[in-house]
């Protein structure tokens, strides 16, 4: 191979070792021509594939396929550098700073490309910015491209069609983990491309933009042209925008405070005019606005009269009097109050804080239904049926909404008569509720005296001390607002007995749950626990998610979930679509928590339930995340009841211990044809008071009895729930609702994977350590059995590695093994865990048994699982038996039907194969020089010292030599056989 071929090969090997997916094409070209080059089956992801393609003596260019690597990538391809720099600078983005901070490729000296690592969980699209050709406007010129997915970029040292080689202006980082992701501004532009593209088109210097209209003055404003002109001369539109929360972005761009797109689409035009095409901006009306218009719209809601009065006060001039209109109505004094207000607040110049203090006190004193929650003021409302961002709320659902300026002004005006001084009258006169007072109140986060709202309940509930909260209105002890919605609830007994509780529990089951086909007694108990949890959720610090599972649709999962909500809230559950996108899931979680939804159902879940955010919501008392479209965070209480429904629900990772399963199984082919005793959607609302009474009677009876200890273990992270709801059910003779959790944990793919690897690793290496590379080598070993057939020496290890640690090319990668073990280091499972130690630049992993009895139990069950079906010998065991944690039994059989597979090492009696490795040769030479032999520890010291050979590798060579008949054991020492030759 010549220097060019060697350089291409070395580069390709480096790229695949970083987890990139590659393709190839003719040297000096830019695009692949072979079919399927951007499919998983055709990309190159392993060193072996790279050597086959670039180490065969031919020259091929290297292409990076962004979306198909173990590490996904993306790029900013700058075709027109000056144009791109100018376009981004318009929004305050420095292209030169991006170029200096990222790996940069150049083929054509006139442009460059920035290569990034794509953020996990985000599949970015391919988009491009095109401007009209300045020479021929009918044509388009690509300014820059944002490249990702199944698209490719040419990588160095490939050859450009211009004859020059592609080079790295900024090389890839030495550590692949340091490969940067796109800057946040670039990601924002990429994700919201549909909104950004039109703004980037406007920046084009030679494009002809649409000319905005100028706002026409109404008749009542035309008499005040001089006032408006003076205000425009004395004012700066930028200052007005920034005063009202607009954020400057770049030279002439602003982002509205309530923007959800993040696009700064408010522009400063010539002559100090402002134009907006942001959908949530009040200035967006198709017109260009001067300073007065901006002030009128933003500060006074577009009202000309109040804006003109405010402007004259600021300028210190008299407002010209308009001609008096002919009176057509009764002769009323303009200052005469039409409606009596219970409070009066006088607004004086320079006394805004005092006016805000008096206003807050008056609102609280006269019972304004305003509260503080999670750092903002809020109010209670009822919603129409709607679906927003994957969240569906039923008709009449109670919601907690943030208080905006307009609503606060309305509340102020209804309760308070505001007055200001009039020089003309020489006295105070009535005035509108001042906007400045409302804004000041809203801005006082952390200083309010309004009551703190933790949640809204629509039925009686229990306080944390076990007492009843049954009086409508705000409860200062808990921060809960009891809003019964006109429903009258019966008196709940203060001292119910166990007999009362048993009767109440039977009533709940017989009237609501008896028609559901529960698979087992603990499933029935879990359904009861969901109802009881929803009734008292605000008193609990945390509560598990109840998952309603069934093998077929139409079994009644959603009906059961809605039944729980109908009892607790009087309406169906809020429906939230589950998503595996972590960012979107966090947004949805914060949204439902901020609005105070009491019962939330993750309906019809079709993918594994998992995610850090959902886990946090279930176990923590509050949840914090960034508000959508605003550069600040919000914190919301998590006191809501979570349900999930789905066919054959699958739960992964930490979620397995946070879910209580309710299994439904009708046992028939068409469960949707079953008939229930009654229509629960009609019956529950009519009988809801009695159902709520029954549920609280159950819990009160257990509390009054002293909460006697039950023969169950406390559930970690949900101690309060376990000690009350769960224990009360067991106390009344119901099965433990958590009995189904073991099946969920055993079916967890991550847990099964770890269990299988622990068993296979220990069966292969026992307590010795081994690297991922040594494990792959061990798994690939074969031997000839007594029947003359080739079989794997360690089929258990081979199957688990091939099932779970293959790359896209179908090859087992040691790096994937190491990453998985490192993620689960010291995690105890089936009485064992992995521990690691450094071995040079690599890590050695070994299995440490922490509970011998539990580990032996699982090992024994593993062996017995296959012996029964195949009639295998007692000392044979398969890799994956039929066992609760074995989720893919179709892959766990032997390679030949009826032929057993081995856990333990077996010594072959076949004819020796003496084509040994250097390690084996050194061992033979050592043993041949000492007829008395050596112990294994002595061999490890002498053969391994200073040569970088691990104990596992030496043990591997000893085992192979013993199988070949070259060495044997005498009195605990290894000795060479006479016929063995190196």
Coordinates of C-alpha atoms in Angstrom, one line a residue, residues 65-424:
X65 CA -23.2 8.6 7.3
X66 CA -24.6 10.8 10.1
X67 CA -27.5 8.9 11.5
X68 CA -26.4 5.3 11.3
X69 CA -23.4 5.2 13.6
X70 CA -23.2 4.0 17.2
X71 CA -22.4 7.7 17.8
X72 CA -24.7 9.8 15.6
X73 CA -23.3 12.9 14.1
X74 CA -24.5 16.1 12.3
X75 CA -22.9 19.0 10.6
X76 CA -23.2 22.7 9.6
X77 CA -22.0 22.8 5.9
X78 CA -21.1 26.5 5.1
X79 CA -21.3 26.9 1.3
X80 CA -21.2 30.7 1.2
X81 CA -19.1 31.8 4.2
X82 CA -19.7 35.6 4.0
X83 CA -23.4 35.3 3.4
X84 CA -23.7 32.8 6.3
X85 CA -21.7 35.0 8.6
X86 CA -23.9 38.0 7.8
X87 CA -27.2 36.1 8.2
X88 CA -26.2 34.7 11.6
X89 CA -24.8 38.0 12.8
X90 CA -28.3 39.5 12.3
X91 CA -29.4 37.3 15.2
X92 CA -26.3 37.9 17.4
X93 CA -24.6 34.6 16.4
X94 CA -20.8 34.7 15.7
X95 CA -19.9 32.1 13.0
X96 CA -16.2 32.6 13.7
X97 CA -16.7 31.5 17.3
X98 CA -18.5 28.4 16.2
X99 CA -15.7 27.6 13.8
X100 CA -13.0 27.9 16.4
X101 CA -14.8 25.6 18.8
X102 CA -15.7 22.6 16.6
X103 CA -13.9 20.0 14.4
X104 CA -13.7 21.7 11.0
X105 CA -13.3 20.1 7.6
X106 CA -12.3 21.9 4.4
X107 CA -12.2 20.6 0.8
X108 CA -12.8 23.7 -1.2
X109 CA -10.8 26.6 0.2
X110 CA -13.8 28.9 -0.2
X111 CA -15.9 27.1 2.4
X112 CA -15.8 24.8 5.4
X113 CA -17.9 22.3 7.3
X114 CA -18.3 21.9 11.1
X115 CA -18.8 18.3 12.4
X116 CA -20.8 17.8 15.6
X117 CA -22.0 14.9 17.7
X118 CA -25.8 14.7 17.6
X119 CA -27.4 15.1 21.1
X120 CA -28.8 11.8 22.4
X121 CA -32.5 11.3 21.8
X122 CA -32.7 13.9 19.1
X123 CA -33.0 13.0 15.4
X124 CA -32.3 16.2 13.5
X125 CA -33.5 16.8 9.9
X126 CA -31.7 17.8 6.8
X127 CA -32.5 21.5 6.1
X128 CA -30.8 24.2 3.9
X129 CA -31.0 27.9 3.5
X130 CA -31.2 29.1 -0.1
X131 CA -31.2 32.7 -1.3
X132 CA -32.0 34.1 -4.8
X133 CA -29.0 34.1 -7.1
X134 CA -27.9 37.8 -7.2
X135 CA -27.2 37.4 -10.9
X136 CA -30.3 35.5 -11.9
X137 CA -33.0 35.8 -9.2
X138 CA -35.0 32.9 -10.7
X139 CA -32.2 30.6 -9.5
X140 CA -31.4 29.6 -5.9
X141 CA -28.0 29.5 -4.2
X142 CA -27.4 27.4 -1.1
X143 CA -26.1 29.5 1.7
X144 CA -25.6 26.7 4.2
X145 CA -26.9 23.3 5.0
X146 CA -27.7 21.6 8.4
X147 CA -27.0 18.0 7.7
X148 CA -28.0 14.9 9.7
X149 CA -29.8 11.6 9.4
X150 CA -29.1 9.2 6.5
X151 CA -27.0 11.7 4.7
X152 CA -23.2 11.7 4.2
X153 CA -20.3 14.2 4.4
X154 CA -16.8 13.6 2.9
X155 CA -14.1 13.2 5.5
X156 CA -10.3 13.7 5.2
X157 CA -8.0 12.6 3.7
X158 CA -10.4 12.0 0.8
X159 CA -9.8 13.9 -2.5
X160 CA -12.0 16.8 -3.5
X161 CA -13.1 17.0 -7.2
X162 CA -10.8 20.0 -7.4
X163 CA -7.8 17.7 -6.9
X164 CA -7.0 18.8 -3.3
X165 CA -7.4 16.6 -0.3
X166 CA -9.9 17.3 2.4
X167 CA -8.2 18.4 5.6
X168 CA -9.1 19.0 9.2
X169 CA -8.7 22.7 10.0
X170 CA -9.7 21.8 13.5
X171 CA -9.1 18.1 14.2
X172 CA -11.4 15.7 16.0
X173 CA -10.7 15.6 19.7
X174 CA -8.3 12.9 20.9
X175 CA -11.0 11.5 23.3
X176 CA -14.2 10.7 21.3
X177 CA -16.2 11.6 24.4
X178 CA -15.1 15.2 23.9
X179 CA -16.6 15.5 20.4
X180 CA -18.8 18.6 20.9
X181 CA -22.6 18.8 20.3
X182 CA -24.0 21.7 18.3
X183 CA -24.2 25.1 20.2
X184 CA -27.6 25.7 21.8
X185 CA -28.3 28.5 19.4
X186 CA -27.7 26.2 16.4
X187 CA -29.9 23.5 17.9
X188 CA -32.7 26.1 18.5
X189 CA -32.4 27.1 14.8
X190 CA -32.3 23.5 13.7
X191 CA -35.3 22.3 15.6
X192 CA -37.5 25.2 14.7
X193 CA -36.4 25.6 11.1
X194 CA -39.9 26.3 9.8
X195 CA -40.0 29.4 11.9
X196 CA -36.4 30.5 11.4
X197 CA -36.2 30.0 7.7
X198 CA -38.5 32.9 6.8
X199 CA -36.5 35.2 9.1
X200 CA -33.2 34.1 7.5
X201 CA -34.7 34.8 4.0
X202 CA -35.5 38.4 5.1
X203 CA -31.9 39.0 5.9
X204 CA -30.8 38.5 2.3
X205 CA -29.4 41.9 1.2
X206 CA -30.6 41.8 -2.4
X207 CA -34.0 40.2 -1.8
X208 CA -37.0 42.5 -2.1
X209 CA -38.9 42.3 1.2
X210 CA -42.6 43.0 1.5
X211 CA -43.1 46.7 2.6
X212 CA -45.0 46.9 5.9
X213 CA -48.0 49.1 6.1
X214 CA -48.0 52.2 8.3
X215 CA -50.6 52.3 11.1
X216 CA -53.4 54.7 10.3
X217 CA -54.3 57.2 13.0
X218 CA -58.0 57.1 14.1
X219 CA -60.0 60.3 14.1
X220 CA -59.7 60.8 17.9
X221 CA -55.9 60.7 17.6
X222 CA -55.5 63.1 14.7
X223 CA -56.0 66.1 16.9
X224 CA -52.9 65.1 18.9
X225 CA -50.3 64.8 16.1
X226 CA -48.1 67.3 17.8
X227 CA -48.1 65.3 21.1
X228 CA -47.4 62.0 19.3
X229 CA -44.6 63.6 17.3
X230 CA -42.9 65.0 20.5
X231 CA -43.1 61.6 22.1
X232 CA -41.5 59.9 19.1
X233 CA -38.7 62.4 19.2
X234 CA -38.1 61.9 22.8
X235 CA -38.4 58.1 22.8
X236 CA -36.4 55.1 21.6
X237 CA -38.3 52.1 20.3
X238 CA -35.6 49.8 21.5
X239 CA -36.0 51.0 25.1
X240 CA -39.8 50.6 24.9
X241 CA -39.4 47.0 23.7
X242 CA -36.9 46.1 26.4
X243 CA -39.0 47.7 29.1
X244 CA -41.8 45.3 28.1
X245 CA -39.6 42.2 28.2
X246 CA -38.4 42.0 24.6
X247 CA -34.9 40.5 24.5
X248 CA -32.4 41.9 22.0
X249 CA -30.9 39.3 19.6
X250 CA -28.3 40.6 17.2
X251 CA -28.2 44.0 15.6
X252 CA -31.9 44.7 14.8
X253 CA -33.8 41.7 16.2
X254 CA -35.9 41.2 19.4
X255 CA -37.5 38.1 20.9
X256 CA -41.0 38.7 22.4
X257 CA -41.4 37.7 26.1
X258 CA -44.1 35.2 25.4
X259 CA -42.7 33.6 22.2
X260 CA -42.9 29.8 22.1
X261 CA -40.8 29.4 18.9
X262 CA -37.6 31.1 20.2
X263 CA -37.3 33.0 16.9
X264 CA -36.5 36.8 17.2
X265 CA -38.9 37.8 14.6
X266 CA -39.5 41.4 15.8
X267 CA -37.3 43.7 13.5
X268 CA -36.2 47.3 13.8
X269 CA -36.7 48.9 10.4
X270 CA -35.4 52.2 9.2
X271 CA -36.8 55.4 10.7
X272 CA -37.1 53.7 14.1
X273 CA -40.1 51.6 13.0
X274 CA -40.8 48.2 14.5
X275 CA -42.3 45.3 12.5
X276 CA -43.3 41.9 13.9
X277 CA -44.5 38.7 12.4
X278 CA -44.3 36.7 15.6
X279 CA -47.7 34.9 16.2
X280 CA -47.7 35.6 19.9
X281 CA -46.6 39.3 19.7
X282 CA -49.2 42.0 20.1
X283 CA -47.3 44.1 17.6
X284 CA -48.0 41.5 14.9
X285 CA -50.8 43.2 12.8
X286 CA -49.0 43.6 9.4
X287 CA -48.1 47.2 10.2
X288 CA -44.8 49.0 11.0
X289 CA -45.1 50.8 14.4
X290 CA -43.4 54.0 15.6
X291 CA -42.4 54.6 19.3
X292 CA -45.9 55.9 20.2
X293 CA -47.7 52.9 18.6
X294 CA -45.4 50.5 20.5
X295 CA -46.1 52.3 23.7
X296 CA -49.8 52.4 23.1
X297 CA -50.0 48.7 22.3
X298 CA -47.6 47.3 24.9
X299 CA -48.4 49.6 27.8
X300 CA -52.0 50.4 27.3
X301 CA -53.4 47.4 25.3
X302 CA -53.9 49.6 22.2
X303 CA -56.1 52.2 23.9
X304 CA -55.5 55.5 22.2
X305 CA -57.1 57.7 24.9
X306 CA -55.2 56.3 27.9
X307 CA -52.0 56.2 26.0
X308 CA -52.3 59.9 25.0
X309 CA -53.1 60.9 28.6
X310 CA -50.0 59.0 29.9
X311 CA -47.8 60.5 27.2
X312 CA -48.8 64.1 28.0
X313 CA -48.1 63.4 31.7
X314 CA -44.6 62.1 30.8
X315 CA -43.9 65.1 28.6
X316 CA -45.3 67.6 31.1
X317 CA -47.7 69.2 28.6
X318 CA -51.5 69.7 28.7
X319 CA -53.6 67.4 26.6
X320 CA -55.5 69.5 24.1
X321 CA -59.3 69.5 24.8
X322 CA -61.5 68.0 22.2
X323 CA -64.8 69.7 21.4
X324 CA -67.5 68.6 23.8
X325 CA -70.0 66.1 22.3
X326 CA -73.7 66.8 22.4
X327 CA -75.2 65.0 25.4
X328 CA -77.6 62.3 24.5
X329 CA -77.9 60.6 27.9
X330 CA -78.7 61.5 31.5
X331 CA -76.7 64.3 33.0
X332 CA -74.3 62.4 35.2
X333 CA -71.2 63.7 36.9
X334 CA -68.2 61.9 35.4
X335 CA -66.6 61.4 38.7
X336 CA -69.7 59.9 40.3
X337 CA -69.1 56.2 41.2
X338 CA -71.6 53.9 39.4
X339 CA -70.9 50.8 41.6
X340 CA -69.8 50.7 45.2
X341 CA -66.4 49.0 45.7
X342 CA -65.6 47.5 49.1
X343 CA -62.1 49.1 49.2
X344 CA -60.5 52.3 48.0
X345 CA -56.8 52.9 47.0
X346 CA -55.4 56.3 46.2
X347 CA -52.6 56.4 43.6
X348 CA -50.1 59.2 44.0
X349 CA -47.2 60.1 41.8
X350 CA -44.0 58.5 43.2
X351 CA -45.9 56.1 45.5
X352 CA -46.2 53.0 43.4
X353 CA -44.8 50.5 46.0
X354 CA -47.3 51.9 48.6
X355 CA -50.2 51.5 46.1
X356 CA -49.2 48.0 45.4
X357 CA -49.0 47.1 49.1
X358 CA -52.5 48.6 49.7
X359 CA -53.9 46.8 46.6
X360 CA -52.5 43.4 47.8
X361 CA -53.9 43.9 51.3
X362 CA -57.4 44.9 49.9
X363 CA -57.5 41.8 47.6
X364 CA -56.6 39.5 50.4
X365 CA -59.0 41.2 52.9
X366 CA -62.0 41.0 50.5
X367 CA -61.4 37.4 49.5
X368 CA -60.1 37.6 45.9
X369 CA -59.6 34.0 44.7
X370 CA -55.9 34.6 44.0
X371 CA -53.0 32.4 45.2
X372 CA -49.3 32.0 44.9
X373 CA -47.8 28.7 43.7
X374 CA -44.4 27.7 42.4
X375 CA -43.1 31.3 42.1
X376 CA -46.1 32.8 40.3
X377 CA -49.6 34.1 41.1
X378 CA -52.4 31.9 40.0
X379 CA -56.2 31.5 39.8
X380 CA -58.6 28.5 39.6
X381 CA -60.7 27.9 36.5
X382 CA -62.6 25.2 34.7
X383 CA -61.6 24.2 31.2
X384 CA -63.4 23.2 28.1
X385 CA -62.4 19.9 26.6
X386 CA -59.2 20.4 24.8
X387 CA -55.9 18.7 23.6
X388 CA -52.7 20.7 23.7
X389 CA -49.2 19.2 23.2
X390 CA -50.2 15.6 23.9
X391 CA -52.3 16.5 26.9
X392 CA -56.1 16.0 26.8
X393 CA -58.3 17.4 29.6
X394 CA -62.0 16.5 30.0
X395 CA -64.9 19.0 30.0
X396 CA -65.0 20.9 33.3
X397 CA -61.6 19.9 34.5
X398 CA -60.3 22.1 37.3
X399 CA -57.1 23.9 36.3
X400 CA -54.6 26.2 38.0
X401 CA -53.6 29.0 35.6
X402 CA -50.9 31.7 35.9
X403 CA -52.3 35.1 36.6
X404 CA -51.7 37.6 33.8
X405 CA -51.8 41.4 33.9
X406 CA -55.2 41.7 32.3
X407 CA -56.9 39.3 34.7
X408 CA -55.3 40.9 37.7
X409 CA -56.5 44.3 36.5
X410 CA -60.0 42.9 36.2
X411 CA -59.9 41.5 39.8
X412 CA -58.5 44.8 41.1
X413 CA -61.2 46.8 39.3
X414 CA -64.0 44.7 40.7
X415 CA -62.9 45.0 44.4
X416 CA -61.1 48.3 44.6
X417 CA -62.1 51.9 43.7
X418 CA -58.9 53.5 42.5
X419 CA -58.5 57.3 42.8
X420 CA -55.9 59.8 41.6
X421 CA -55.4 63.5 42.3
X422 CA -57.0 66.0 39.9
X423 CA -55.6 69.6 39.9
X424 CA -58.6 70.7 38.0

